[in-house]
Structure formats: structure tokens, C-alpha cells
């Protein structure tokens, strides 16, 4: 061992190298990876989703399970108080009595009643159309839940311990689908529910940027007529349904 | 008019402390209930993702509505020159402060994050009626304090009338704001109508008047100078008027809803098929809260004081039923998400009438709020000169010129 032979020059070179490895390189690397996060959200991007009810398969809950996994929405086995960001509904046509199934989630309205009523502005709509809750300023008054016509929001009724860093949640705040904002901000253009639906081979859920003519959601909208739920309320939701 | 001499409540110390400790006990229980709900989370309450506003909101809204209403006596004195009530006006404003503070405390303690009150006080979304209400409520409290000062301090009492007029206008706007919390909710069939705002105003006038009468009656037990026959008779007459007005606006609200086809299903639900909610509406709100008191007060024996007492207690019961029906049954009725489909199956209870069983914690918090308002009044009238030594009887009751 020649520890004592370390010259001043070697010491300085090794120290500088170590500093570079520990501090500078990770910083450069992370900057490269996080580039989309640095970009301001713009109204040039218009995130939207279309759900083809004819393709939604009876009994399939892949989208619900994917959402639970993506956002760490583990429940306490208390269905009345556990959060549900997306749920499956079974419907019967009043005229034809035809039975259909569809996923129900936050409809990401352009005129969102939840944001209108929120006293602190914690419920907000991003420039790209994503409606979400700022978990740092939500006071848990639940007025947005009273205002939502689609029952899309849940209140966190108890202590949580295993939240994901990608999906901050906390007791006493309201939460709902945010179109997988964390994924989107990291450069993806696919929500967890769409990915799961595609993996199952159903392709009932299509997501994408309305501003991009070649996006999956635009192709879906072009192939089949679609409509908004409760269009009488003029909320201009970004989630539309085909086949109902 | 002669100068009014105000004095403190003549109550023996042991009795005061017994009342103080009794009310304090309920406040402590209320606090402990709130603390438990906050630390454990709201799953320990009867509220859930279907009924998101429960018993604490019923108590809070009722207390705030009463806060606006009990100011009637002061408003009639300051705004409408009703001289008889002038000596009783400071007590009226005091009660308004007390009920307002208590209502707000209950409301805040039921928040999911009451520790973020500072966020609510500093970050506003002015499109939200809730945000406006934060201003309306805190502003009302500030105006009442100034109003009290101007009424009780002779050096500035000349200005009590304009402040009284301002407080009157403010409380009308405040109750409009409270009613609009529900009136602006387009999603639910029970709400989304502007009639809720005047309905809330008339409810506040009625509930505030009877609460004032009942509390005055209790205070009068210790100090037999407050409740003259004339005061009683006038309170009785305006109670009858407010009962009629309440019936009118309630009928208008439901008839309008029956006429608006998108609200029709809810109306059928609440009027005929809503189970416990229908029972509370007809028996609690309409029969006990409005018709029976009206019958008793219009009865030939209505001069009988006990009739007025019973009527007032019935109205208080009815007030609770009324707010309960508005808040709870409005949420219990499922949302109409699809126009052409009925929901057959849902994991989120989309297709059922929601049940709600309030927990003891919620009720404890609400009762704690009521106790808080009473203890504020008790401490204030014991230590400060709020009560007139004598009520003058002179006619005409409406003077041509105000003091």
C-alpha cells in the first residue's frame, strides 16, 4: 500500500474527478432527462380522450387496475370511502334495453364546475386541458365533490403510508384522475388506462393531443361519432364517448 | 328618548360557573370529536364519497343562518326606527357574533385540512362563492364589532344608525351567499336554483327571531326587566309573518322544481318516495317547523306565553330538519349522469339512494359549536354591559325621527 505516496497533484485530480462524478455528471444527466418538465405547459397541446363503448368489454377492469397501480390507489377495503379515480359502469338503454359498459373518470371539462367552486383555487385546469387538484393548497372542503356532475372525485378519508412519489396523495384532500399528468410531463402520450386497454387488445380508450391531426384520439374521433355526457350543462368535456 | 342604562347580567357566581363548566364540557367534547376525526380521517364519520357534507355542515350552516337572523332586533331598531327594540339591539348584535363564530369554527374543524386555514385566508379563487363567503363572514364579524361599539359608546352613538344599515345590507348579502353555496351547484337536481338564496334569507329571519326570543326568555329569568308584553307581542307578530313567508318560499321552491323537468325526479323523490328524507321534510320541516307553530300562534289563546315558547321550540326543531333536508337529501339523490341510460351496476354507488347515518363525533362537534355560541353570550353578558335595565313602553312604536 502506497497511501503515503499520494502527491498533491494526484490528490487534486482525484478530488476533482470525484466531485465531477458525484455532483456535476448527475446534474447534467438529469437535466437532459427532465427537459419536458422544464417546458411550460402550453395551450398548443390539447389532451383529450375518447372512449368507444362498443369496444369496452364486459367484466374487463384492466383500466381500473392500471389506474390503481399507476397512482398507488390502494384501498382500505371500505368501498364507501376508498378513492376511485376511474370506475366501470354498467348501463341500460332506456329505449332499447341494450346493456353497455364504460369507464367513468374525470371528464376534464373546459368549463370545470369543480374549479369554479374551489375557494382556494386548488382545483385548477392546466393550459393543456388537464383538470387536477393541487395537493398543497386543497383544504378538504369537498365543495368540488358537490359540484362535479360526474362524481369523478374522491376524498382521502384516512391516513396513507405508501404513496408513490409520482402521485402525491394525502389524508384530508380531494383527488381525481389527472390524465396521468406525471407520465405526460415526462414525455409520454399514453395514460395508464389506455395502455392497459391496448394490452388487453380492446382499444376502447384512446388518448392523445387534439392539436395533432395524427394522434390516436383524433383518429378515433374521426372514425366514429362521439358525444359528451350531460352536454346540456355546456361544460365542454375533453372526455367523449362513442357508441352511446 | 331617555338614555338607556345598560348593565351586566345579575347572576350568582356559583350558578354562572356551573353554566360555564357545563357549556365548557360540551365544547371540550366537541373539540375532542373534531380532533379524533382529523387524526383518524373522515372514515370514522358517517360521511363518505357519496354524502360528502354531513352533520357538521348541518350545524354550521344552521348557526350561520341563525347568526344573520338574530340581528333582526338590532336591524329593526337601527334601520326601521323601531324604538321598542333599541335597548335590546346590542344583545342582538352580540348573539349574531357568537353564532357566526361558532358556525365558522364547526365548518373549519370539519375541513379535511383545518391546519391549512391560513391557505383559505390568503389564497382566493374569486369565482368561488365559498371564497366570497370567507370575506362575507369575516367582514360581518368585523362590522358587528363596530356596530356594537357604536351602540354602546355614547360618544359615537350618533353613527350607530348608518353602521346598522350597513350591517343590515351586509347580512342580507351574507345569507344570499350562504344560500348560493347550494344555488350555484348545477350538478345536483336538488340545487341549482336561485330561489335558494331568498329561501335562506327568510329562513334566517324566522330562525333568528325565535332563537332571540328563546334566549331572551332565559336571560329574563335572571333579570326580569327585558321581556315586556310589548316585546313579546311584537316578536310573536313578526314570527307569524316570517312563518307565512317561509311557507311561501318553500312552496315556490318545490313548485318551481316540479315545473323544471330536469328537477322533477328529485321532487318526486323528496315529496313522496324519499323514505326517511320525505318523512323529515313533511313531518320535521313542514308540519313541526312551520304549520304547528303557525297554528299555535294564530290560535285565540296565542297571547299565552307558553304557546309562543312551544312554537319557538318547534321552529328550532324544524330549522334543523329544514337544513338537514336541504344538505343531506340533496346528496342522497343520485346524480343524473346519463340522459338516455339508467345505471345498472357501479362500484361507486352511482345507482342508489345514499344512506347517511351521522356518527357521534359529528354530532359532538355540532353540539360543541352550539355550546360555544352560548358560552360566548354568557361570558359577554356577565362581564360587559349588554342588558338594558328597563324597557320603555311608549307609543307610537315607530318614531318619526331616529335618535
Coordinates of C-alpha atoms in Angstrom, one line a residue:
Chain A
X1 CA 0.0 0.0 0.0
X2 CA 1.4 3.3 -1.0
X3 CA -1.1 5.6 0.6
X4 CA 1.6 7.9 1.7
X5 CA 2.9 8.4 -1.8
X6 CA -0.2 10.3 -2.9
X7 CA 1.1 13.6 -4.4
X8 CA -0.7 16.9 -4.1
X9 CA -1.4 16.8 -7.9
X10 CA -2.9 13.3 -7.6
X11 CA -5.0 14.4 -4.7
X12 CA -6.4 17.4 -6.6
X13 CA -7.0 15.4 -9.7
X14 CA -8.8 12.6 -7.8
X15 CA -10.8 15.1 -5.8
X16 CA -11.9 17.0 -8.9
X17 CA -12.8 13.7 -10.6
X18 CA -14.8 12.6 -7.6
X19 CA -16.6 15.9 -7.4
X20 CA -17.5 15.6 -11.1
X21 CA -18.8 12.1 -10.8
X22 CA -20.9 12.9 -7.7
X23 CA -22.2 16.4 -8.4
X24 CA -21.8 17.5 -12.0
X25 CA -22.5 14.5 -14.2
X26 CA -25.8 13.5 -12.4
X27 CA -26.9 17.1 -12.7
X28 CA -26.2 17.1 -16.5
X29 CA -27.8 13.8 -17.0
X30 CA -31.0 14.7 -15.0
X31 CA -31.2 17.9 -16.9
X32 CA -31.3 16.0 -20.2
X33 CA -33.9 13.6 -18.9
X34 CA -36.1 16.3 -17.3
X35 CA -36.3 18.5 -20.2
X36 CA -40.1 18.1 -20.8
X37 CA -40.6 19.1 -17.1
X38 CA -38.8 22.4 -17.7
X39 CA -41.1 23.3 -20.6
X40 CA -44.1 25.3 -19.6
X41 CA -47.4 23.6 -20.3
X42 CA -49.0 25.2 -23.3
X43 CA -52.4 25.5 -24.7
X44 CA -50.9 24.4 -28.0
X45 CA -51.3 20.9 -26.6
X46 CA -54.9 19.8 -26.0
X47 CA -55.0 16.5 -24.2
X48 CA -58.3 14.5 -24.8
X49 CA -59.7 11.0 -24.5
X50 CA -62.3 9.2 -26.5
X51 CA -63.9 6.0 -25.2
X52 CA -65.5 3.6 -27.7
X53 CA -68.2 2.0 -25.6
X54 CA -68.7 -0.8 -28.3
X55 CA -65.2 -1.9 -27.7
X56 CA -65.4 -1.8 -23.9
X57 CA -65.6 -5.5 -22.8
X58 CA -68.0 -6.8 -20.2
X59 CA -66.3 -7.7 -17.0
X60 CA -62.9 -6.2 -18.0
X61 CA -61.4 -3.9 -15.4
X62 CA -57.9 -3.6 -16.8
X63 CA -58.2 0.2 -16.9
X64 CA -59.3 0.4 -13.3
X65 CA -56.5 -1.9 -12.1
X66 CA -53.9 0.0 -14.2
X67 CA -55.0 3.3 -12.6
X68 CA -54.8 1.9 -9.1
X69 CA -51.2 0.6 -9.8
X70 CA -50.1 3.8 -11.6
X71 CA -51.3 6.1 -8.8
X72 CA -50.9 3.8 -5.8
X73 CA -54.6 3.9 -5.0
X74 CA -54.6 1.0 -2.7
X75 CA -57.9 0.8 -0.7
X76 CA -58.7 0.1 2.9
X77 CA -61.5 -2.3 1.8
X78 CA -64.0 0.3 2.7
X79 CA -65.8 0.9 -0.7
X80 CA -67.8 3.9 0.5
X81 CA -64.7 5.9 1.4
X82 CA -61.9 4.4 -0.7
X83 CA -60.8 6.5 -3.6
X84 CA -61.8 5.6 -7.2
X85 CA -60.3 7.7 -10.0
X86 CA -61.8 5.5 -12.7
X87 CA -64.7 3.1 -12.3
X88 CA -66.7 0.8 -14.6
X89 CA -70.4 1.4 -15.0
X90 CA -73.0 -0.9 -16.5
X91 CA -75.8 0.9 -18.3
X92 CA -79.1 0.0 -19.8
X93 CA -80.5 2.0 -22.7
X94 CA -83.9 3.2 -21.7
X95 CA -85.4 2.7 -25.2
X96 CA -83.7 -0.5 -26.5
X97 CA -82.7 -2.0 -23.1
X98 CA -79.3 -2.7 -24.6
X99 CA -76.7 -3.2 -21.9
X100 CA -73.3 -1.5 -22.3
X101 CA -70.3 -1.0 -20.1
X102 CA -68.0 2.0 -19.9
X103 CA -65.3 3.5 -17.8
X104 CA -66.2 6.7 -15.9
X105 CA -63.5 9.2 -14.9
X106 CA -62.9 12.9 -14.6
X107 CA -64.2 14.4 -17.8
X108 CA -61.6 17.2 -17.8
X109 CA -64.1 19.9 -18.6
X110 CA -63.1 23.1 -20.4
X111 CA -65.5 24.8 -18.0
X112 CA -65.0 22.7 -14.9
X113 CA -67.5 23.3 -12.1
X114 CA -65.0 21.9 -9.6
X115 CA -62.5 24.7 -10.4
X116 CA -65.3 27.3 -10.3
X117 CA -66.3 26.5 -6.8
X118 CA -62.9 25.8 -5.2
X119 CA -62.3 28.6 -2.7
X120 CA -58.5 28.4 -2.8
X121 CA -58.0 27.6 -6.5
X122 CA -56.5 24.2 -5.6
X123 CA -58.8 22.6 -8.2
X124 CA -57.3 24.0 -11.4
X125 CA -57.2 23.4 -15.1
X126 CA -53.9 23.4 -16.9
X127 CA -53.3 25.1 -20.2
X128 CA -53.2 21.8 -21.9
X129 CA -56.7 20.9 -20.6
X130 CA -55.8 18.6 -17.6
X131 CA -58.0 19.3 -14.6
X132 CA -56.3 18.4 -11.4
X133 CA -56.0 19.2 -7.6
X134 CA -53.0 20.9 -6.1
X135 CA -52.4 18.7 -3.1
X136 CA -50.6 21.6 -1.3
X137 CA -53.5 24.0 -1.3
X138 CA -56.5 21.8 -1.1
X139 CA -58.2 22.4 2.3
X140 CA -60.5 19.5 2.1
X141 CA -63.8 21.4 2.0
X142 CA -65.3 18.9 -0.6
X143 CA -67.2 21.7 -2.4
X144 CA -65.8 20.4 -5.7
X145 CA -67.3 17.0 -5.0
X146 CA -70.6 18.6 -4.5
X147 CA -70.2 20.5 -7.8
X148 CA -69.0 17.6 -10.1
X149 CA -71.8 16.3 -12.2
X150 CA -69.9 13.0 -12.8
X151 CA -69.0 12.0 -9.3
X152 CA -65.4 11.9 -10.5
X153 CA -63.7 13.0 -7.3
X154 CA -62.8 11.2 -4.1
X155 CA -61.9 12.4 -0.7
X156 CA -59.0 10.8 1.1
X157 CA -60.7 9.6 4.2
X158 CA -57.8 8.1 6.1
X159 CA -54.1 8.1 6.7
X160 CA -52.0 6.9 3.8
X161 CA -48.5 5.5 4.2
X162 CA -47.3 4.0 0.9
X163 CA -47.9 6.8 -1.6
X164 CA -45.9 6.9 -4.8
X165 CA -43.6 9.8 -5.4
X166 CA -45.1 10.1 -8.8
X167 CA -48.7 10.5 -7.4
X168 CA -48.7 12.6 -4.3
X169 CA -51.8 12.0 -2.2
X170 CA -52.7 12.7 1.4
X171 CA -55.4 12.4 4.0
X172 CA -57.9 15.2 4.0
X173 CA -57.5 16.2 0.4
X174 CA -59.7 15.6 -2.7
X175 CA -58.2 13.8 -5.7
X176 CA -59.3 12.6 -9.1
X177 CA -58.0 11.4 -12.5
X178 CA -55.3 13.8 -13.8
X179 CA -54.8 12.1 -17.2
X180 CA -51.6 10.6 -15.7
X181 CA -50.1 14.1 -15.6
X182 CA -46.8 12.7 -14.2
X183 CA -46.4 10.4 -17.3
X184 CA -47.4 13.1 -19.7
X185 CA -45.0 15.6 -18.2
X186 CA -42.2 13.1 -18.6
X187 CA -42.8 12.9 -22.3
X188 CA -45.3 10.1 -22.6
X189 CA -48.5 10.5 -24.6
X190 CA -50.3 7.5 -23.2
X191 CA -52.3 7.2 -19.9
X192 CA -52.1 4.0 -17.8
X193 CA -55.7 3.2 -18.5
X194 CA -55.2 3.5 -22.3
X195 CA -52.1 1.4 -22.2
X196 CA -53.9 -1.4 -20.2
X197 CA -56.8 -1.3 -22.6
X198 CA -54.5 -1.7 -25.6
X199 CA -52.6 -4.5 -23.9
X200 CA -55.9 -6.3 -23.4
X201 CA -56.5 -5.8 -27.2
X202 CA -59.7 -3.9 -26.8
X203 CA -58.5 -0.4 -27.8
X204 CA -61.7 1.1 -26.3
X205 CA -59.8 4.0 -24.7
X206 CA -57.8 6.4 -26.9
X207 CA -55.9 9.3 -25.6
X208 CA -53.8 12.0 -27.3
X209 CA -53.3 15.5 -28.4
X210 CA -56.3 17.1 -30.2
X211 CA -53.9 19.6 -31.8
X212 CA -52.1 16.8 -33.6
X213 CA -54.2 15.5 -36.5
X214 CA -52.4 12.2 -36.4
X215 CA -52.9 11.5 -32.8
X216 CA -54.7 8.3 -31.7
X217 CA -57.6 10.3 -30.2
X218 CA -58.2 12.3 -33.4
X219 CA -58.2 9.1 -35.4
X220 CA -60.7 7.6 -33.1
X221 CA -62.9 10.7 -33.2
X222 CA -62.7 10.7 -37.0
X223 CA -63.7 7.1 -37.3
X224 CA -66.9 7.2 -35.3
X225 CA -69.3 9.9 -34.0
X226 CA -68.8 10.7 -30.3
X227 CA -70.6 12.8 -27.7
X228 CA -70.1 14.4 -24.4
X229 CA -72.1 13.4 -21.4
X230 CA -74.6 15.9 -20.0
X231 CA -74.0 18.2 -22.9
X232 CA -76.9 20.3 -21.6
X233 CA -74.5 21.6 -19.0
X234 CA -72.2 23.1 -21.6
X235 CA -69.1 22.0 -19.8
X236 CA -67.1 21.1 -22.9
X237 CA -65.5 18.0 -21.5
X238 CA -62.3 16.7 -23.1
X239 CA -63.5 13.1 -22.5
X240 CA -66.0 11.9 -25.1
X241 CA -67.9 8.7 -25.7
X242 CA -68.6 6.8 -28.9
X243 CA -71.3 4.2 -29.2
X244 CA -73.8 5.6 -26.8
Chain B
X1 CA -85.7 59.2 24.1
X2 CA -84.2 58.7 27.5
X3 CA -80.8 57.4 27.8
X4 CA -80.7 53.6 28.1
X5 CA -78.8 52.3 31.1
X6 CA -77.0 49.0 30.2
X7 CA -75.8 46.6 32.8
X8 CA -74.4 43.2 33.4
X9 CA -76.3 40.0 34.0
X10 CA -77.2 39.6 37.6
X11 CA -76.3 36.0 38.1
X12 CA -74.9 34.5 41.2
X13 CA -71.3 33.4 40.8
X14 CA -71.9 29.6 41.6
X15 CA -74.6 29.4 39.0
X16 CA -72.5 31.2 36.4
X17 CA -69.6 28.8 37.0
X18 CA -71.9 25.8 36.8
X19 CA -73.3 27.1 33.4
X20 CA -69.8 27.9 32.3
X21 CA -68.4 24.5 33.2
X22 CA -71.5 22.7 31.7
X23 CA -71.1 24.5 28.4
X24 CA -67.3 24.1 28.6
X25 CA -67.8 20.4 28.9
X26 CA -69.7 20.3 25.6
X27 CA -67.1 22.5 23.9
X28 CA -64.3 20.1 25.1
X29 CA -66.3 17.1 23.8
X30 CA -66.8 18.9 20.5
X31 CA -63.1 19.6 20.3
X32 CA -62.1 16.0 21.1
X33 CA -64.5 14.8 18.4
X34 CA -63.0 17.1 15.8
X35 CA -59.5 16.1 16.9
X36 CA -60.4 12.4 16.5
X37 CA -61.9 12.9 13.1
X38 CA -58.9 14.8 11.9
X39 CA -56.3 12.4 13.2
X40 CA -58.1 9.2 12.1
X41 CA -59.6 10.7 9.0
X42 CA -63.2 11.1 8.0
X43 CA -63.8 7.4 7.5
X44 CA -64.8 7.3 11.2
X45 CA -67.7 9.7 10.4
X46 CA -70.9 8.9 8.6
X47 CA -69.7 10.9 5.6
X48 CA -68.2 9.2 2.6
X49 CA -67.6 9.8 -1.1
X50 CA -71.4 9.8 -1.7
X51 CA -72.6 12.1 1.2
X52 CA -69.6 14.4 1.4
X53 CA -71.2 17.0 3.6
X54 CA -72.8 15.7 6.8
X55 CA -73.9 16.7 10.2
X56 CA -71.2 19.2 10.9
X57 CA -72.3 21.1 7.8
X58 CA -76.0 21.0 9.0
X59 CA -74.9 22.5 12.3
X60 CA -72.5 25.1 10.7
X61 CA -75.0 26.3 8.1
X62 CA -77.7 26.5 10.7
X63 CA -75.6 28.5 13.1
X64 CA -74.5 30.9 10.3
X65 CA -78.1 31.3 9.2
X66 CA -79.2 32.0 12.8
X67 CA -76.3 34.5 13.1
X68 CA -77.8 36.5 10.3
X69 CA -81.3 36.2 11.7
X70 CA -80.7 37.1 15.3
X71 CA -79.6 40.5 14.1
X72 CA -83.3 41.2 13.3
X73 CA -83.9 43.0 16.5
X74 CA -80.9 45.4 16.0
X75 CA -81.9 46.0 12.4
X76 CA -85.4 46.8 13.3
X77 CA -84.1 49.3 15.8
X78 CA -81.4 50.9 13.7
X79 CA -82.8 50.6 10.1
X80 CA -86.5 50.8 10.7
X81 CA -86.5 53.1 13.8
X82 CA -88.4 50.6 15.8
X83 CA -87.8 52.2 19.2
X84 CA -89.0 49.3 21.4
X85 CA -86.1 47.1 20.3
X86 CA -83.4 49.8 20.7
X87 CA -82.5 48.7 24.3
X88 CA -82.4 45.1 23.1
X89 CA -80.3 45.8 20.0
X90 CA -76.8 45.3 21.5
X91 CA -77.7 41.9 22.7
X92 CA -79.0 41.0 19.3
X93 CA -75.6 42.0 17.7
X94 CA -73.8 40.1 20.4
X95 CA -75.8 36.9 19.6
X96 CA -75.0 37.4 15.9
X97 CA -71.3 37.5 16.6
X98 CA -71.5 34.4 18.8
X99 CA -73.5 32.3 16.4
X100 CA -71.3 33.4 13.5
X101 CA -68.0 32.5 15.2
X102 CA -69.4 29.1 16.3
X103 CA -70.7 28.3 12.8
X104 CA -67.4 29.1 11.3
X105 CA -65.5 27.1 13.9
X106 CA -67.6 24.0 13.2
X107 CA -67.1 24.5 9.5
X108 CA -63.4 24.9 9.8
X109 CA -63.0 21.9 12.1
X110 CA -64.7 19.6 9.7
X111 CA -62.3 20.5 6.8
X112 CA -60.1 17.7 5.6
X113 CA -57.1 20.0 6.3
X114 CA -58.1 22.5 9.1
X115 CA -54.4 23.2 9.6
X116 CA -54.5 24.9 6.2
X117 CA -56.9 27.6 7.3
X118 CA -54.2 30.1 6.6
X119 CA -54.3 28.9 2.9
X120 CA -58.0 29.6 2.8
X121 CA -57.5 33.0 4.3
X122 CA -54.7 34.0 1.9
X123 CA -55.4 32.2 -1.4
X124 CA -58.6 33.1 -3.1
X125 CA -60.4 32.0 -6.2
X126 CA -62.9 34.8 -6.7
X127 CA -65.1 32.8 -9.0
X128 CA -66.0 30.7 -6.0
X129 CA -68.9 31.7 -3.8
X130 CA -67.1 29.9 -1.0
X131 CA -64.2 32.4 -1.3
X132 CA -66.7 35.3 -1.3
X133 CA -68.3 33.8 1.8
X134 CA -65.0 33.9 3.6
X135 CA -65.0 37.6 3.1
X136 CA -68.7 38.0 3.9
X137 CA -68.4 36.1 7.1
X138 CA -65.2 37.7 8.4
X139 CA -66.5 41.1 7.2
X140 CA -69.8 40.5 9.1
X141 CA -67.9 39.8 12.3
X142 CA -65.9 43.0 11.9
X143 CA -69.0 45.1 11.2
X144 CA -70.8 43.6 14.2
X145 CA -68.0 44.5 16.5
X146 CA -68.0 48.1 15.2
X147 CA -71.8 48.2 15.4
X148 CA -71.7 47.0 19.0
X149 CA -69.1 49.7 19.8
X150 CA -71.2 52.4 18.2
X151 CA -74.4 51.3 20.0
X152 CA -72.8 51.0 23.4
X153 CA -70.4 54.0 23.4
X154 CA -72.5 57.2 23.8
X155 CA -69.7 59.4 22.3
X156 CA -70.2 57.8 18.9
X157 CA -73.8 56.5 19.2
X158 CA -75.0 59.0 16.6
X159 CA -73.3 56.9 14.0
X160 CA -74.9 53.7 15.0
X161 CA -77.7 54.0 12.5
X162 CA -75.6 54.1 9.4
X163 CA -73.5 51.3 10.7
X164 CA -76.7 49.4 11.5
X165 CA -77.9 50.0 7.9
X166 CA -74.6 48.7 6.6
X167 CA -74.8 45.6 8.8
X168 CA -78.4 45.0 7.6
X169 CA -77.4 45.2 4.0
X170 CA -74.3 43.0 4.7
X171 CA -76.3 40.3 6.4
X172 CA -78.8 40.1 3.5
X173 CA -75.8 39.6 1.1
X174 CA -74.3 37.2 3.5
X175 CA -77.3 35.0 3.7
X176 CA -77.7 35.2 -0.1
X177 CA -74.1 34.0 -0.3
X178 CA -74.9 31.1 2.1
X179 CA -77.9 30.1 0.0
X180 CA -75.9 30.4 -3.2
X181 CA -73.5 27.8 -2.0
X182 CA -76.2 25.4 -2.9
X183 CA -77.9 27.6 -5.6
X184 CA -74.8 27.5 -7.7
X185 CA -74.5 23.8 -7.8
X186 CA -75.7 22.9 -11.2
X187 CA -74.8 19.2 -10.9
X188 CA -77.4 18.2 -8.4
X189 CA -81.1 18.2 -9.1
X190 CA -82.0 19.5 -5.6
X191 CA -79.9 22.6 -6.0
X192 CA -79.0 24.8 -9.0
X193 CA -81.8 27.3 -8.5
X194 CA -81.7 31.0 -7.4
X195 CA -84.7 30.6 -5.2
X196 CA -82.5 29.0 -2.6
X197 CA -81.0 32.4 -1.9
X198 CA -84.2 34.2 -0.8
X199 CA -85.4 31.0 0.9
X200 CA -82.3 31.1 3.0
X201 CA -82.9 34.7 3.8
X202 CA -86.4 34.1 5.0
X203 CA -85.3 31.0 6.9
X204 CA -82.6 33.1 8.7
X205 CA -85.2 35.8 9.6
X206 CA -87.5 33.2 11.1
X207 CA -84.9 31.1 13.0
X208 CA -83.1 34.1 14.2
X209 CA -86.2 35.7 15.7
X210 CA -87.3 32.6 17.6
X211 CA -83.8 31.9 18.8
X212 CA -83.6 35.5 20.0
X213 CA -86.9 35.1 21.8
X214 CA -85.9 31.9 23.5
X215 CA -82.5 33.2 24.7
X216 CA -84.1 36.5 25.9
X217 CA -86.6 34.4 27.8
X218 CA -83.7 32.5 29.5
X219 CA -81.8 35.7 30.3
X220 CA -85.1 37.3 31.5
X221 CA -85.3 34.6 34.1
X222 CA -82.3 36.1 35.8
X223 CA -83.1 39.7 35.0
X224 CA -86.8 40.3 34.9
X225 CA -86.7 43.6 33.0
X226 CA -86.2 42.5 29.4
X227 CA -89.3 40.6 28.3
X228 CA -92.2 43.0 28.5
X229 CA -95.5 42.1 27.0
X230 CA -94.9 44.5 24.2
X231 CA -91.6 43.0 23.2
X232 CA -93.2 39.5 23.4
X233 CA -96.1 40.6 21.3
X234 CA -94.0 42.2 18.6
X235 CA -91.7 39.2 18.4
X236 CA -94.7 37.0 18.1
X237 CA -96.2 39.1 15.3
X238 CA -93.0 39.1 13.2
X239 CA -92.6 35.4 13.8
X240 CA -96.1 34.8 12.3
X241 CA -95.1 36.9 9.3
X242 CA -91.9 35.1 8.8
X243 CA -93.7 31.7 9.1
X244 CA -96.0 32.7 6.3
X245 CA -93.1 34.0 4.2
X246 CA -91.2 30.8 4.8
X247 CA -94.1 28.6 3.7
X248 CA -94.5 30.8 0.6
X249 CA -90.8 30.5 -0.5
X250 CA -90.7 26.8 0.4
X251 CA -93.8 26.2 -1.8
X252 CA -92.3 28.3 -4.5
X253 CA -89.0 26.4 -4.5
X254 CA -90.8 23.0 -4.7
X255 CA -93.4 24.0 -7.3
X256 CA -90.6 25.6 -9.5
X257 CA -88.7 22.3 -9.2
X258 CA -91.7 20.3 -10.3
X259 CA -92.1 22.6 -13.3
X260 CA -88.4 22.3 -14.3
X261 CA -88.4 18.8 -15.9
X262 CA -84.7 18.1 -15.0
X263 CA -85.6 18.6 -11.3
X264 CA -88.8 16.7 -11.5
X265 CA -87.4 13.3 -10.4
X266 CA -85.8 14.8 -7.3
X267 CA -89.1 16.5 -6.4
X268 CA -91.0 13.2 -6.7
X269 CA -88.2 11.7 -4.5
X270 CA -88.3 14.3 -1.7
X271 CA -92.1 14.8 -1.7
X272 CA -93.3 11.2 -2.0
X273 CA -90.6 8.5 -2.3
X274 CA -87.6 9.5 -0.4
X275 CA -88.1 7.4 2.7
X276 CA -86.6 9.0 5.8
X277 CA -85.9 12.2 3.8
X278 CA -89.5 12.5 2.8
X279 CA -90.6 12.0 6.4
X280 CA -88.1 14.6 7.7
X281 CA -89.3 17.0 5.1
X282 CA -93.1 16.7 5.8
X283 CA -93.1 15.9 9.5
X284 CA -90.0 17.8 10.6
X285 CA -89.7 20.8 8.3
X286 CA -93.3 21.5 7.2
X287 CA -95.5 20.2 10.0
X288 CA -93.5 20.7 13.1
X289 CA -91.3 23.5 11.9
X290 CA -94.0 25.7 10.1
X291 CA -97.6 24.6 10.3
X292 CA -97.9 23.7 14.0
X293 CA -96.2 26.9 15.2
X294 CA -98.4 28.9 12.9
X295 CA -101.5 27.1 14.3
X296 CA -100.4 27.8 17.8
X297 CA -99.6 31.4 17.2
X298 CA -102.8 32.1 15.3
X299 CA -104.8 30.4 18.0
X300 CA -107.0 32.7 20.0
X301 CA -105.0 31.8 23.1
X302 CA -101.9 32.8 21.3
X303 CA -101.2 35.6 23.8
X304 CA -100.4 32.8 26.1
X305 CA -96.6 33.0 26.5
X306 CA -96.2 29.3 26.7
X307 CA -97.8 29.0 23.3
X308 CA -95.1 31.2 21.9
X309 CA -92.4 29.3 23.7
X310 CA -93.7 26.0 22.3
X311 CA -93.9 27.4 18.9
X312 CA -90.4 28.7 19.0
X313 CA -89.1 25.4 20.2
X314 CA -91.0 23.7 17.3
X315 CA -89.4 26.2 14.8
X316 CA -86.0 25.4 16.2
X317 CA -86.6 21.7 15.6
X318 CA -88.0 22.4 12.2
X319 CA -85.0 24.6 11.3
X320 CA -82.7 21.6 11.9
X321 CA -84.9 19.4 9.8
X322 CA -85.0 22.0 7.0
X323 CA -81.2 22.3 6.8
X324 CA -80.8 18.6 7.1
X325 CA -83.2 18.0 4.2
X326 CA -81.5 20.6 2.0
X327 CA -78.0 19.4 2.7
X328 CA -78.3 15.6 3.1
X329 CA -81.2 14.7 0.8
X330 CA -79.8 16.8 -2.0
X331 CA -76.7 14.5 -1.9
X332 CA -78.6 11.3 -1.2
X333 CA -80.4 11.5 -4.5
X334 CA -78.1 10.0 -7.2
X335 CA -76.6 12.2 -9.9
X336 CA -78.2 12.1 -13.3
X337 CA -75.1 11.4 -15.4
X338 CA -76.8 9.8 -18.4
X339 CA -79.9 11.2 -20.0
X340 CA -80.8 8.1 -22.1
X341 CA -79.4 5.3 -19.9
X342 CA -80.0 4.0 -16.4
X343 CA -77.0 2.8 -14.4
X344 CA -77.5 -0.9 -13.6
X345 CA -74.2 -1.5 -11.8
X346 CA -71.5 0.6 -10.2
X347 CA -68.8 0.1 -7.7
X348 CA -69.2 3.7 -6.6
X349 CA -72.9 3.7 -5.6
X350 CA -74.0 5.7 -8.7
X351 CA -77.3 4.0 -8.9
X352 CA -78.6 4.0 -5.3
X353 CA -80.2 6.4 -2.9
X354 CA -77.4 7.0 -0.5
X355 CA -77.7 6.2 3.2
X356 CA -76.3 8.5 5.8
X357 CA -76.0 7.7 9.5
X358 CA -74.2 10.5 11.3
X359 CA -71.6 9.4 13.7
X360 CA -71.4 10.6 17.3
X361 CA -68.3 12.5 16.5
X362 CA -70.1 14.7 14.0
X363 CA -73.0 15.3 16.4
X364 CA -70.5 16.0 19.2
X365 CA -68.7 18.6 17.1
X366 CA -72.0 20.2 16.2
X367 CA -73.3 20.4 19.8
X368 CA -69.9 21.8 20.8
X369 CA -70.5 24.6 18.3
X370 CA -73.9 25.4 19.8
X371 CA -72.3 25.4 23.3
X372 CA -69.5 27.7 22.0
X373 CA -72.1 30.3 20.9
X374 CA -73.9 30.1 24.2
X375 CA -70.7 30.4 26.3
X376 CA -69.7 33.5 24.3
X377 CA -73.0 35.1 25.0
X378 CA -72.9 34.1 28.7
X379 CA -69.4 35.4 29.2
X380 CA -70.2 38.7 27.4
X381 CA -73.4 39.5 29.2
X382 CA -71.9 38.5 32.6
X383 CA -68.8 40.8 32.2
X384 CA -70.0 43.6 29.9
X385 CA -72.9 46.0 30.0
X386 CA -75.2 44.5 27.3
X387 CA -78.6 44.2 29.1
X388 CA -80.9 47.2 29.5
X389 CA -82.1 48.0 33.0
X390 CA -85.5 48.8 31.8
X391 CA -87.5 48.5 28.5
X392 CA -89.6 51.6 27.9
X393 CA -93.2 51.2 26.8
X394 CA -94.2 54.1 24.7
X395 CA -96.4 54.6 21.7
X396 CA -96.2 55.1 18.8
X397 CA -93.6 52.4 18.4
X398 CA -92.3 53.8 15.2
X399 CA -90.8 57.2 15.8
X400 CA -90.7 59.8 13.1
X401 CA -87.2 60.7 14.0
X402 CA -84.4 58.4 15.0
X403 CA -82.1 59.2 17.8

